[in-house]
N, C-alpha and C. Protein backbone atom coordinates (compact mmCIF):
# COMPACT_ATOMS: atom_id res chain seq x y z
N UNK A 1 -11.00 -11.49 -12.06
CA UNK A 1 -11.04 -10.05 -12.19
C UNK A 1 -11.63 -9.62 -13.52
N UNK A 2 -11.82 -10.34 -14.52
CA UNK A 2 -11.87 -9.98 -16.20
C UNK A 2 -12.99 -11.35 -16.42
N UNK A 3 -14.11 -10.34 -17.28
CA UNK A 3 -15.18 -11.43 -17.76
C UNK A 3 -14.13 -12.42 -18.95
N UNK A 4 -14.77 -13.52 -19.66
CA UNK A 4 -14.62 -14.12 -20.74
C UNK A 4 -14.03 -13.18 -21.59
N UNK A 5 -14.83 -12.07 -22.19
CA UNK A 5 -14.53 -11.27 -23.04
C UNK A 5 -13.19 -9.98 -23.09
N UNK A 6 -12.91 -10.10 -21.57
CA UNK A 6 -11.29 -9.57 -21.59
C UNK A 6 -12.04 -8.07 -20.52
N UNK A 7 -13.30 -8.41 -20.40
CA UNK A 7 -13.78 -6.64 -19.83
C UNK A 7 -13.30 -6.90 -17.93
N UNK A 8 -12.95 -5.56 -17.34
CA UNK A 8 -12.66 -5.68 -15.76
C UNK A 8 -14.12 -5.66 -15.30
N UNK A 9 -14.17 -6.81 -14.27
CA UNK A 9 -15.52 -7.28 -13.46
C UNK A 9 -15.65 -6.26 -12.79
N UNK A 10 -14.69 -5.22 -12.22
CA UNK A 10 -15.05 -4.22 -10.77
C UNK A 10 -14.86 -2.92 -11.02
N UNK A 11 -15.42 -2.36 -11.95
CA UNK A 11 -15.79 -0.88 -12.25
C UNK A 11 -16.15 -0.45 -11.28
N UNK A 12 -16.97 -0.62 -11.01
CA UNK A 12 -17.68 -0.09 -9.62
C UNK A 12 -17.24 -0.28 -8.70
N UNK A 13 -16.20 -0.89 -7.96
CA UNK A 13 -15.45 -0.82 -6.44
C UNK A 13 -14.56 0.71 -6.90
N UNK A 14 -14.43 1.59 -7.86
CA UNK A 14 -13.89 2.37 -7.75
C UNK A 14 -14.62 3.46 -6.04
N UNK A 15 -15.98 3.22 -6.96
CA UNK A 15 -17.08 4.21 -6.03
C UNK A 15 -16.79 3.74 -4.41
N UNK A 16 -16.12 2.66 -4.24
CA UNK A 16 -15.99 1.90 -3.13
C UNK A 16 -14.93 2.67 -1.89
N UNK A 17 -13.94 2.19 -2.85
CA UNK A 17 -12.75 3.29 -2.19
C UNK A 17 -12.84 4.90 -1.03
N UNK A 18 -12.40 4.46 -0.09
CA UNK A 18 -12.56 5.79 0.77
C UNK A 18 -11.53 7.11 0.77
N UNK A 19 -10.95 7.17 -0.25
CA UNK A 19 -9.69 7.95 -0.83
C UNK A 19 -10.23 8.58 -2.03
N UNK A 20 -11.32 9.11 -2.22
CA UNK A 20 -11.69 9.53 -3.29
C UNK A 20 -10.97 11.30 -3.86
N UNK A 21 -11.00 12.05 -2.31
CA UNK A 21 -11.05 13.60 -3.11
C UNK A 21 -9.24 13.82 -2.53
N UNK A 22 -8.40 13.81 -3.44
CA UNK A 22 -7.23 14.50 -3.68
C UNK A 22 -6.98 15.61 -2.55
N UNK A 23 -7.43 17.00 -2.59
CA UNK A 23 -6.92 17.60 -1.67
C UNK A 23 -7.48 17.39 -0.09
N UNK A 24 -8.60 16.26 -0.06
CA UNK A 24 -8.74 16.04 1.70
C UNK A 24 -7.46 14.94 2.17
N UNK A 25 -7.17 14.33 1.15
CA UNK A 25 -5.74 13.41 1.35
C UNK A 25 -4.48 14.48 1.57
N UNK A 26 -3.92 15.53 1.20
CA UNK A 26 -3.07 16.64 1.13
C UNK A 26 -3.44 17.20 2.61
N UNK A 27 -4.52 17.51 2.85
CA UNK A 27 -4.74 18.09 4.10
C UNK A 27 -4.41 17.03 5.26
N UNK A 28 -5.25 15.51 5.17
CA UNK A 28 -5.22 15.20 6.09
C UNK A 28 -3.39 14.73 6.33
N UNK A 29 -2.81 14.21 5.29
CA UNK A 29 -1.30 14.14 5.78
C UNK A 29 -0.34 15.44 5.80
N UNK A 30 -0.94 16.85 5.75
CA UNK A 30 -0.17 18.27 6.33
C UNK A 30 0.53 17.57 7.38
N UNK A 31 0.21 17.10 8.36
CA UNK A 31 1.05 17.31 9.43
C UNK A 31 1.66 16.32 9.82
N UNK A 32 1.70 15.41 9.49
CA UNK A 32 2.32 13.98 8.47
C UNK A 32 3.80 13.79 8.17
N UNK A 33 4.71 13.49 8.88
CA UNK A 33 6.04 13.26 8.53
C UNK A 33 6.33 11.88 7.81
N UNK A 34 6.47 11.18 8.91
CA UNK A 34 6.83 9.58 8.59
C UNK A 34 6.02 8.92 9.05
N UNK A 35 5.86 7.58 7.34
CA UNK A 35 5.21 6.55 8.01
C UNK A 35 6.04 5.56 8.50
N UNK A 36 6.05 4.39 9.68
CA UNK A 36 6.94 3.89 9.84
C UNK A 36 6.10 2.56 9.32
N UNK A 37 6.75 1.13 9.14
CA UNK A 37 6.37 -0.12 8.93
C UNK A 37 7.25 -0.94 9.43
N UNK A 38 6.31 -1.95 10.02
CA UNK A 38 7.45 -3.59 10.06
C UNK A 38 6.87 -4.28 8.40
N UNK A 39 8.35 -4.68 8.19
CA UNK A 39 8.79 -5.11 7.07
C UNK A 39 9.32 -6.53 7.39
N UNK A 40 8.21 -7.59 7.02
CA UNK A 40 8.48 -8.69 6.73
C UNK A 40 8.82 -9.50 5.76
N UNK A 41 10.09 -10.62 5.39
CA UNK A 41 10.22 -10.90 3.70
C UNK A 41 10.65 -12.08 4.16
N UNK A 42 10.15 -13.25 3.35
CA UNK A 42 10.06 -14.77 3.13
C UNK A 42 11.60 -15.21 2.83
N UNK A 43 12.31 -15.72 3.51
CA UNK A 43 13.72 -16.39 2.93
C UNK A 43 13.60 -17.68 3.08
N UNK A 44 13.35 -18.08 1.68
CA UNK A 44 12.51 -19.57 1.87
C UNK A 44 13.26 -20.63 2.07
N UNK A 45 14.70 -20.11 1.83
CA UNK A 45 15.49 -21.70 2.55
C UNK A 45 15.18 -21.86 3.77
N UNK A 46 15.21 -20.60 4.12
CA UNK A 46 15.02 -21.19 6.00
C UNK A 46 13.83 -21.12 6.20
N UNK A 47 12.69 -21.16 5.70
CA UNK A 47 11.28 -20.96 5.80
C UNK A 47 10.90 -20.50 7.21
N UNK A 48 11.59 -19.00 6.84
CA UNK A 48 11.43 -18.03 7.55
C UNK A 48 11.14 -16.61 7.51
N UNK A 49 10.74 -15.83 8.25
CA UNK A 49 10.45 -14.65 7.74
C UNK A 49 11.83 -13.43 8.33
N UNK A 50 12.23 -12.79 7.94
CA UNK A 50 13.34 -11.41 8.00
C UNK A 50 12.55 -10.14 8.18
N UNK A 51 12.94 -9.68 9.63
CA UNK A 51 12.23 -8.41 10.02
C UNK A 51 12.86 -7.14 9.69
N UNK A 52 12.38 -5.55 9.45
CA UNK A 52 13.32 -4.79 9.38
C UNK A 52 12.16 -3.69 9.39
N UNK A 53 12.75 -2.58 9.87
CA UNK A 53 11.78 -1.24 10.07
C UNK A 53 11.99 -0.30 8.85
N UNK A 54 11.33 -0.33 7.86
CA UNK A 54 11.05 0.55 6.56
C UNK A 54 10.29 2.56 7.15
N UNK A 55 10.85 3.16 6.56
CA UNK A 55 10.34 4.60 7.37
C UNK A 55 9.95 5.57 5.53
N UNK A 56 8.94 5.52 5.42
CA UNK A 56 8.36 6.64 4.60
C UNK A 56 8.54 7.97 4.49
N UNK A 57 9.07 8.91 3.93
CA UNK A 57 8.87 10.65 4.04
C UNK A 57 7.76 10.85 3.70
N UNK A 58 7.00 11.83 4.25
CA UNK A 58 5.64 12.30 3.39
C UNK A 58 5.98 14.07 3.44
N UNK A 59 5.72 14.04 2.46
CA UNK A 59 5.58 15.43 1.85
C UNK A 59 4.29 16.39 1.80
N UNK A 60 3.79 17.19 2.19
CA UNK A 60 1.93 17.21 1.88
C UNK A 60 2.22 18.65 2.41
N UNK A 61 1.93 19.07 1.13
CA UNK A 61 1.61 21.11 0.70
C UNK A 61 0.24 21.41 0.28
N UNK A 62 -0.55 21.33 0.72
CA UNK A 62 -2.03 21.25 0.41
C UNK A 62 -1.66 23.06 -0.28
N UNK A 63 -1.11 24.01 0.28
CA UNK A 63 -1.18 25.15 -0.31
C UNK A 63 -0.90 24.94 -2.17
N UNK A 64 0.39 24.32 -2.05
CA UNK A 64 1.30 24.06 -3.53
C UNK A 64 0.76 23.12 -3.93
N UNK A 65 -0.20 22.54 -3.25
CA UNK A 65 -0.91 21.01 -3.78
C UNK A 65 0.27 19.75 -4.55
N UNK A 66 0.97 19.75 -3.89
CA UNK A 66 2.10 18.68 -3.51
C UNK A 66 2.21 17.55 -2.53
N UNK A 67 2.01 16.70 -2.96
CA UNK A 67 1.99 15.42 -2.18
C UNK A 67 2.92 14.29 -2.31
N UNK A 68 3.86 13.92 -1.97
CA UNK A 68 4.47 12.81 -2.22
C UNK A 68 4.82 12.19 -0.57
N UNK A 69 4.93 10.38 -1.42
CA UNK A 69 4.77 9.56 -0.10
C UNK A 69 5.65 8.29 -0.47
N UNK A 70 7.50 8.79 0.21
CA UNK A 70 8.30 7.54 -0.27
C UNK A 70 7.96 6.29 -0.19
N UNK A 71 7.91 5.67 -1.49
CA UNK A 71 7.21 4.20 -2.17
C UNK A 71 8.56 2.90 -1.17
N UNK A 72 8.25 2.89 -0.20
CA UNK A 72 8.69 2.08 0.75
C UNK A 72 8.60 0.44 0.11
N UNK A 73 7.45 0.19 -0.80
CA UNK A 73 6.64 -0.95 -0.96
C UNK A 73 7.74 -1.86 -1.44
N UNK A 74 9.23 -1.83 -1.94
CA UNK A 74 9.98 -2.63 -2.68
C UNK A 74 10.58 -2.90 -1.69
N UNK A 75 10.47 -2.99 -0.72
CA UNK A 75 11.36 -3.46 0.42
C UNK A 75 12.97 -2.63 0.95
N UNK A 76 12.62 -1.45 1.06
CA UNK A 76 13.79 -0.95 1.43
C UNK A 76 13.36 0.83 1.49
N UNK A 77 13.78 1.49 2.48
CA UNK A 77 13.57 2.61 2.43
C UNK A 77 14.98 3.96 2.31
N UNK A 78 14.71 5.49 2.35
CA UNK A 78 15.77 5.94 1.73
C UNK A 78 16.89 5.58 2.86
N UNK A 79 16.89 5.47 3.91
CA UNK A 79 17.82 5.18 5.27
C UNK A 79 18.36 3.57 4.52
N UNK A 80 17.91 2.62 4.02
CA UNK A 80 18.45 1.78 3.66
C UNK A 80 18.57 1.25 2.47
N UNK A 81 18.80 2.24 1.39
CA UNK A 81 18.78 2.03 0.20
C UNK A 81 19.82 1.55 -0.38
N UNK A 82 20.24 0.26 -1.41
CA UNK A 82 21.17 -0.52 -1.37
C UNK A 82 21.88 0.77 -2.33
N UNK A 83 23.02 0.42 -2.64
CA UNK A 83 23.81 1.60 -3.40
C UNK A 83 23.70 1.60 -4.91
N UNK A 84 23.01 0.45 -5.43
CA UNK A 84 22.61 0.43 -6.77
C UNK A 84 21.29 0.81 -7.24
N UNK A 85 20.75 1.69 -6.24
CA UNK A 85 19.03 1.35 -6.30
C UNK A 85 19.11 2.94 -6.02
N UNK A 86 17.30 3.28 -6.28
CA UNK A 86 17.08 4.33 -6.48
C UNK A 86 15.50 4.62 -5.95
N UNK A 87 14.91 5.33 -4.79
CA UNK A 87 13.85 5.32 -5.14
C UNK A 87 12.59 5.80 -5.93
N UNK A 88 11.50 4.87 -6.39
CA UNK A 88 11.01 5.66 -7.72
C UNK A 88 10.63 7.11 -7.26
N UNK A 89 9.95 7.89 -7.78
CA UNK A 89 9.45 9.17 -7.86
C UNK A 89 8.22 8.69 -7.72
N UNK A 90 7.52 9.79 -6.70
CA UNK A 90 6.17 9.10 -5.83
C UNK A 90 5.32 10.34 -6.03
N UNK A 91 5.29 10.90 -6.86
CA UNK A 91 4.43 12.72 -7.04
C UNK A 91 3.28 12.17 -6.95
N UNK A 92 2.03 12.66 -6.29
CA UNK A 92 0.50 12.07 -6.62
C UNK A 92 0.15 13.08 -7.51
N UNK A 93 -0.68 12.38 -8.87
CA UNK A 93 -0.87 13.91 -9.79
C UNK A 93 -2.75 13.55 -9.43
N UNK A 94 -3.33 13.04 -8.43
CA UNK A 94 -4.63 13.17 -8.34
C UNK A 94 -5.69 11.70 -8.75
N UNK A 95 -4.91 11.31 -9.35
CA UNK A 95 -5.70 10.25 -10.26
C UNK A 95 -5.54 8.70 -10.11
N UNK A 96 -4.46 8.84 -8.76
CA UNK A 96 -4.17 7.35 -8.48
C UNK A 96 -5.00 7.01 -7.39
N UNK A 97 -6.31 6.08 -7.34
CA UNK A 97 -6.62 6.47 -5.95
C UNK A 97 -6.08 5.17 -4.85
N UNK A 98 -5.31 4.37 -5.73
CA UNK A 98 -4.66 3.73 -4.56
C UNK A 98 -3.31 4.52 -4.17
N UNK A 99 -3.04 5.54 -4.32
CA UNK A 99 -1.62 5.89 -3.92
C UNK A 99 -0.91 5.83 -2.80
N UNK A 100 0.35 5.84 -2.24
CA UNK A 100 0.71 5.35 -3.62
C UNK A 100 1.29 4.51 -3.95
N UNK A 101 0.43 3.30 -4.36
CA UNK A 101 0.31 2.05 -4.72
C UNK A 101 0.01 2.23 -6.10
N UNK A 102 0.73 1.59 -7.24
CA UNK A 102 -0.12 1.68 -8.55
C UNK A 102 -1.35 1.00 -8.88
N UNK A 103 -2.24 2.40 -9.72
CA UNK A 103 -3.33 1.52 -10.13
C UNK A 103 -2.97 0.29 -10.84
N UNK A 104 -3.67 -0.83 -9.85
CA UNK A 104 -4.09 -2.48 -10.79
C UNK A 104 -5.05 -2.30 -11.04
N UNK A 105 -5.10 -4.03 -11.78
CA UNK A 105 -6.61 -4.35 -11.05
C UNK A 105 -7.47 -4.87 -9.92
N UNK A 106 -8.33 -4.09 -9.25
CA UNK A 106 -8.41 -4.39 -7.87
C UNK A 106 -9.98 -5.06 -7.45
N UNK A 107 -9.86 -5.34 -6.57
CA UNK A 107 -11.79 -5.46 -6.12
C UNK A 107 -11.52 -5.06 -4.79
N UNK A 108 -12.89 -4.73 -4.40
CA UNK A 108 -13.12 -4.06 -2.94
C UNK A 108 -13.51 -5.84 -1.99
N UNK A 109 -12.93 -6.32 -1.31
CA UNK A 109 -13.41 -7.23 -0.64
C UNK A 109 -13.93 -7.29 0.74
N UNK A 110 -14.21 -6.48 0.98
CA UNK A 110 -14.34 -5.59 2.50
C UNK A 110 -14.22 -4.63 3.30
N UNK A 111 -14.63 -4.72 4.51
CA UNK A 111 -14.35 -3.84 5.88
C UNK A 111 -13.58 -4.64 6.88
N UNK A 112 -12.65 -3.31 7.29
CA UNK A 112 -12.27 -4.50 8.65
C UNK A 112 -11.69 -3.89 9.56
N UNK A 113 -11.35 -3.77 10.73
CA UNK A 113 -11.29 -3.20 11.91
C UNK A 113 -10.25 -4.06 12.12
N UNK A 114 -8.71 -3.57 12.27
CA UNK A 114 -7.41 -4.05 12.12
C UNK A 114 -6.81 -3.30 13.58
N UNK A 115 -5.93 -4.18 13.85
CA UNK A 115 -5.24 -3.31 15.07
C UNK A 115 -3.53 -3.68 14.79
N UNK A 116 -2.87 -2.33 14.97
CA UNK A 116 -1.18 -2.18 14.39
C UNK A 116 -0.69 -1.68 15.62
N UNK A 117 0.24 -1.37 15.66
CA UNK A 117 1.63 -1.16 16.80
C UNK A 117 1.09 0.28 16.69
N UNK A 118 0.73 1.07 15.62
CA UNK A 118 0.23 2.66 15.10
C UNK A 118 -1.11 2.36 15.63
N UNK A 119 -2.23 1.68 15.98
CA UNK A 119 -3.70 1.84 16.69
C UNK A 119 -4.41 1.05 15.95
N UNK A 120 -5.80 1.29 15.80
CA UNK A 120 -7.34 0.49 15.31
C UNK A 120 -7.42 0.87 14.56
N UNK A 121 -7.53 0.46 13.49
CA UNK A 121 -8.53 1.08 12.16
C UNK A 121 -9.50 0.80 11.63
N UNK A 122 -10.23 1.41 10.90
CA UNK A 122 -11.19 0.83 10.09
C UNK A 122 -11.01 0.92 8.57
N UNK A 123 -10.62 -0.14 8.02
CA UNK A 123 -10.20 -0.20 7.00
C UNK A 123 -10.84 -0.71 5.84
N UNK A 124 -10.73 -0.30 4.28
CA UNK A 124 -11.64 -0.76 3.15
C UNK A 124 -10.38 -2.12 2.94
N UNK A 125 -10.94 -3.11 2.49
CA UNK A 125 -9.77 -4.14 2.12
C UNK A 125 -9.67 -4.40 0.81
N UNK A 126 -8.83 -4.42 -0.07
CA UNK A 126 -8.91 -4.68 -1.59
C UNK A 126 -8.27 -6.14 -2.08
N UNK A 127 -8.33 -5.98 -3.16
CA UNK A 127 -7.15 -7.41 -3.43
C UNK A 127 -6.63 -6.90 -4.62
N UNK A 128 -5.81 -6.72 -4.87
CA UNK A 128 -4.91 -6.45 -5.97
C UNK A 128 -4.29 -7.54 -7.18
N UNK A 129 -4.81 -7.25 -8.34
CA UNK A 129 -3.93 -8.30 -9.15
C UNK A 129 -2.84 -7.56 -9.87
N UNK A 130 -1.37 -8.67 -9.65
CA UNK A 130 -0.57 -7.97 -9.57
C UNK A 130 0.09 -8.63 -11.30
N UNK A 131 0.08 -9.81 -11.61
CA UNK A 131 0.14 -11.16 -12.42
C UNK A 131 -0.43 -11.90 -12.64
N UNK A 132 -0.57 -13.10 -12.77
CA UNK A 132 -1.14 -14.20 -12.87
C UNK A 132 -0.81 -15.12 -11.37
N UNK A 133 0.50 -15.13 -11.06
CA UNK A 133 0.82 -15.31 -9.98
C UNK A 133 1.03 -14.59 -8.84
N UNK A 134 0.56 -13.00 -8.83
CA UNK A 134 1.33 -12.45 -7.68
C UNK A 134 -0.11 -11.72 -7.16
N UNK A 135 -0.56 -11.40 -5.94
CA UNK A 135 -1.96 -10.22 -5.47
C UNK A 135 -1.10 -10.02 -4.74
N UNK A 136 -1.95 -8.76 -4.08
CA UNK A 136 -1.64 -7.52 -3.13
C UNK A 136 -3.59 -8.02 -2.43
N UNK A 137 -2.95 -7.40 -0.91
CA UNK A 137 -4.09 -7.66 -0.01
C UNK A 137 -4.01 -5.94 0.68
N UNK A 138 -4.95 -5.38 0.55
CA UNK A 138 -4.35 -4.06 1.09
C UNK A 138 -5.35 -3.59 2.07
N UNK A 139 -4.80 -2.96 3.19
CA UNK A 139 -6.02 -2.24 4.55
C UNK A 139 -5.48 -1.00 4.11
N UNK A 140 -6.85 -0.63 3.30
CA UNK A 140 -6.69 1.43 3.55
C UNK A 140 -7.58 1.71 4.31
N UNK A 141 -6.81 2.73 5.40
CA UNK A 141 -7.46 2.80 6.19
C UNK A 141 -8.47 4.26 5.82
N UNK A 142 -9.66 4.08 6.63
CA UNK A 142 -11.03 4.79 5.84
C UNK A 142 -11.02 6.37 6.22
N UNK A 143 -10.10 6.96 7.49
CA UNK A 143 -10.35 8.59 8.00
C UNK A 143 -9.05 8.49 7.77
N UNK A 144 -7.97 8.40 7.22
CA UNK A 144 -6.43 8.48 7.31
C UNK A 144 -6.22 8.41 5.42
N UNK A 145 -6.65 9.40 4.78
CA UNK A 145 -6.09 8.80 3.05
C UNK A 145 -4.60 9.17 2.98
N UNK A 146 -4.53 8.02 2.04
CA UNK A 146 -3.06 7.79 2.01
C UNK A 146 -1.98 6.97 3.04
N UNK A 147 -2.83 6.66 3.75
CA UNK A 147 -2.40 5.90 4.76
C UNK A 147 -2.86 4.16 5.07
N UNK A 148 -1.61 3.19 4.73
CA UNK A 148 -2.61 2.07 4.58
C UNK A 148 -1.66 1.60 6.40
N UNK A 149 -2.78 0.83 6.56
CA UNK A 149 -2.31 -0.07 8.00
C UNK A 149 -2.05 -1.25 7.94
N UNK A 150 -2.12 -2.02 6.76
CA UNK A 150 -1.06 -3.26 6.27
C UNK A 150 -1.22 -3.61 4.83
N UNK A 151 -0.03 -4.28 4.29
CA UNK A 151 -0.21 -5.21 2.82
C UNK A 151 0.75 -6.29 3.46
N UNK A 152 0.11 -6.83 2.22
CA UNK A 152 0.40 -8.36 1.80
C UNK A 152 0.77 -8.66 1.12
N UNK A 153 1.62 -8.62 -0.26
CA UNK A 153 2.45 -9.54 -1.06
C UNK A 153 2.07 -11.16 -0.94
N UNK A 154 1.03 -11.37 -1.92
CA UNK A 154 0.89 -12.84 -2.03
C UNK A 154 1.50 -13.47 -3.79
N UNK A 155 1.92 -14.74 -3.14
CA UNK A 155 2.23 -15.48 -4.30
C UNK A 155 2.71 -17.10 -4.40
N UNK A 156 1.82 -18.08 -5.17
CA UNK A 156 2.30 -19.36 -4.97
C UNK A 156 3.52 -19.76 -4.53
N UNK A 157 3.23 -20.13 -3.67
CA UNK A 157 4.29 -21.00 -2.45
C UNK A 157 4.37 -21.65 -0.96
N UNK A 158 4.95 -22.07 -0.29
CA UNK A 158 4.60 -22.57 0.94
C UNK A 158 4.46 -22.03 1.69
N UNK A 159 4.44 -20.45 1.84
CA UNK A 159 3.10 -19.57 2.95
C UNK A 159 2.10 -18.90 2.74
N UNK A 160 2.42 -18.61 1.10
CA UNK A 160 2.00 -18.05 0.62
C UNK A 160 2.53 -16.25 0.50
N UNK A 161 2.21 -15.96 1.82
CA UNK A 161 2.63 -14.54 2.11
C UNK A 161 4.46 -14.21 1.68
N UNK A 162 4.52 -13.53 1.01
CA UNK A 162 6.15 -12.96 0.62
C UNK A 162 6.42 -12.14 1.06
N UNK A 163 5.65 -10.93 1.58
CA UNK A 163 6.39 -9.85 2.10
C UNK A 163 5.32 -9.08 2.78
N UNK A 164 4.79 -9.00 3.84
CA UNK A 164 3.60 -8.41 5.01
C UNK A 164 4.58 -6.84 5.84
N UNK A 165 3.99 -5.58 5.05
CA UNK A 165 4.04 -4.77 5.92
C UNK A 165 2.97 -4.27 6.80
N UNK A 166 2.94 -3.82 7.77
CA UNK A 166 2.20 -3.54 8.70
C UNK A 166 2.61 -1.92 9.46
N UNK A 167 1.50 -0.92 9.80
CA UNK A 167 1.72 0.04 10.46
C UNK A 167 2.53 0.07 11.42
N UNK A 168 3.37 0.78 12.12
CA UNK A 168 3.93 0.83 13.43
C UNK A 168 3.91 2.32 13.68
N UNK A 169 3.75 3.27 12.86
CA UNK A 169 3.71 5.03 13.51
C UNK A 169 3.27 5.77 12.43
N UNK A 170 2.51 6.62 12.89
CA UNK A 170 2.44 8.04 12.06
C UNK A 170 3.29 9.01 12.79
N UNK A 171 3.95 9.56 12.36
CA UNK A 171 4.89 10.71 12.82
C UNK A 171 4.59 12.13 12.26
């Protein structure tokens, strides 16, 4: 992701991204309740995977220009939030254009035409560096901003994959 000299190789996959203008993302999730996901997570004694249905609020006031989209991504949503936990604050102030996913560092690695329990997409694919050890694999999908149709949680180990959500509804 970073030359020799410490500079980011992918300036330019910004231009890449199909989430560029802020209030067509506000408009297009107006009518936008919940996202739903299957929520997959690695329990590596049993080298197995643990299923569970994660559900998003979306918020979207294109008038008040208000957007928020519960950050589901830690594995747990507000219906199942453990009692010590909290979820972060998800405001889009315009400038994140992976939202809302935090800006990394990313590269554009493709197109791809994905199919979810939620339909077909056509999706930009990124790769996210998250650590040294950890990426993100992400399908945003290209007429839906703000809306991704799967990630990936990757990180050295024997599947590699740690935690794969995937679309199942727009509501």
């Amino acid at each position: 992701f970073f030359t020799e000299e410490g500079d980011y190789n992918y300036e330019a996959d910004v231009e890449k991204l199909p989430w560029q203008d802020p209030m067509e993302m506000m408009m297009s999730l107006a009518n936008v309740k919940q996202l739903v996901y299957n929520y997959s997570s690695l329990i590596e004694e049993a080298e197995a995977f643990e299923n569970k249905t994660l559900t998003a609020d979306v918020n979207s006031n294109p008038q008040g220009q208000v957007l928020s989209i519960d950050f589901i991504f830690y594995g747990y949503d507000r219906y199942t939030l453990p009692e010590d936990a909290a979820l972060p604050p998800n405001e889009f102030d315009g400038y994140n254009l992976l939202y809302p996913e935090e800006d990394n560092s990313f590269r554009v690695v493709g197109s791809e035409k994905i199919t979810t329990p939620a339909g077909t997409f056509d999706c930009i694919v990124l790769e996210v560096l998250i650590d040294s050890e950890a990426r993100k694999k992400l399908w945003m999908i290209k007429d839906k901003p703000g809306i991704y149709a799967k990630i990936i949680d990757d990180k050295e180990g024997m599947f590699g994959h740690y935690y794969v959500y995937n679309l199942q509804a727009i509501k």
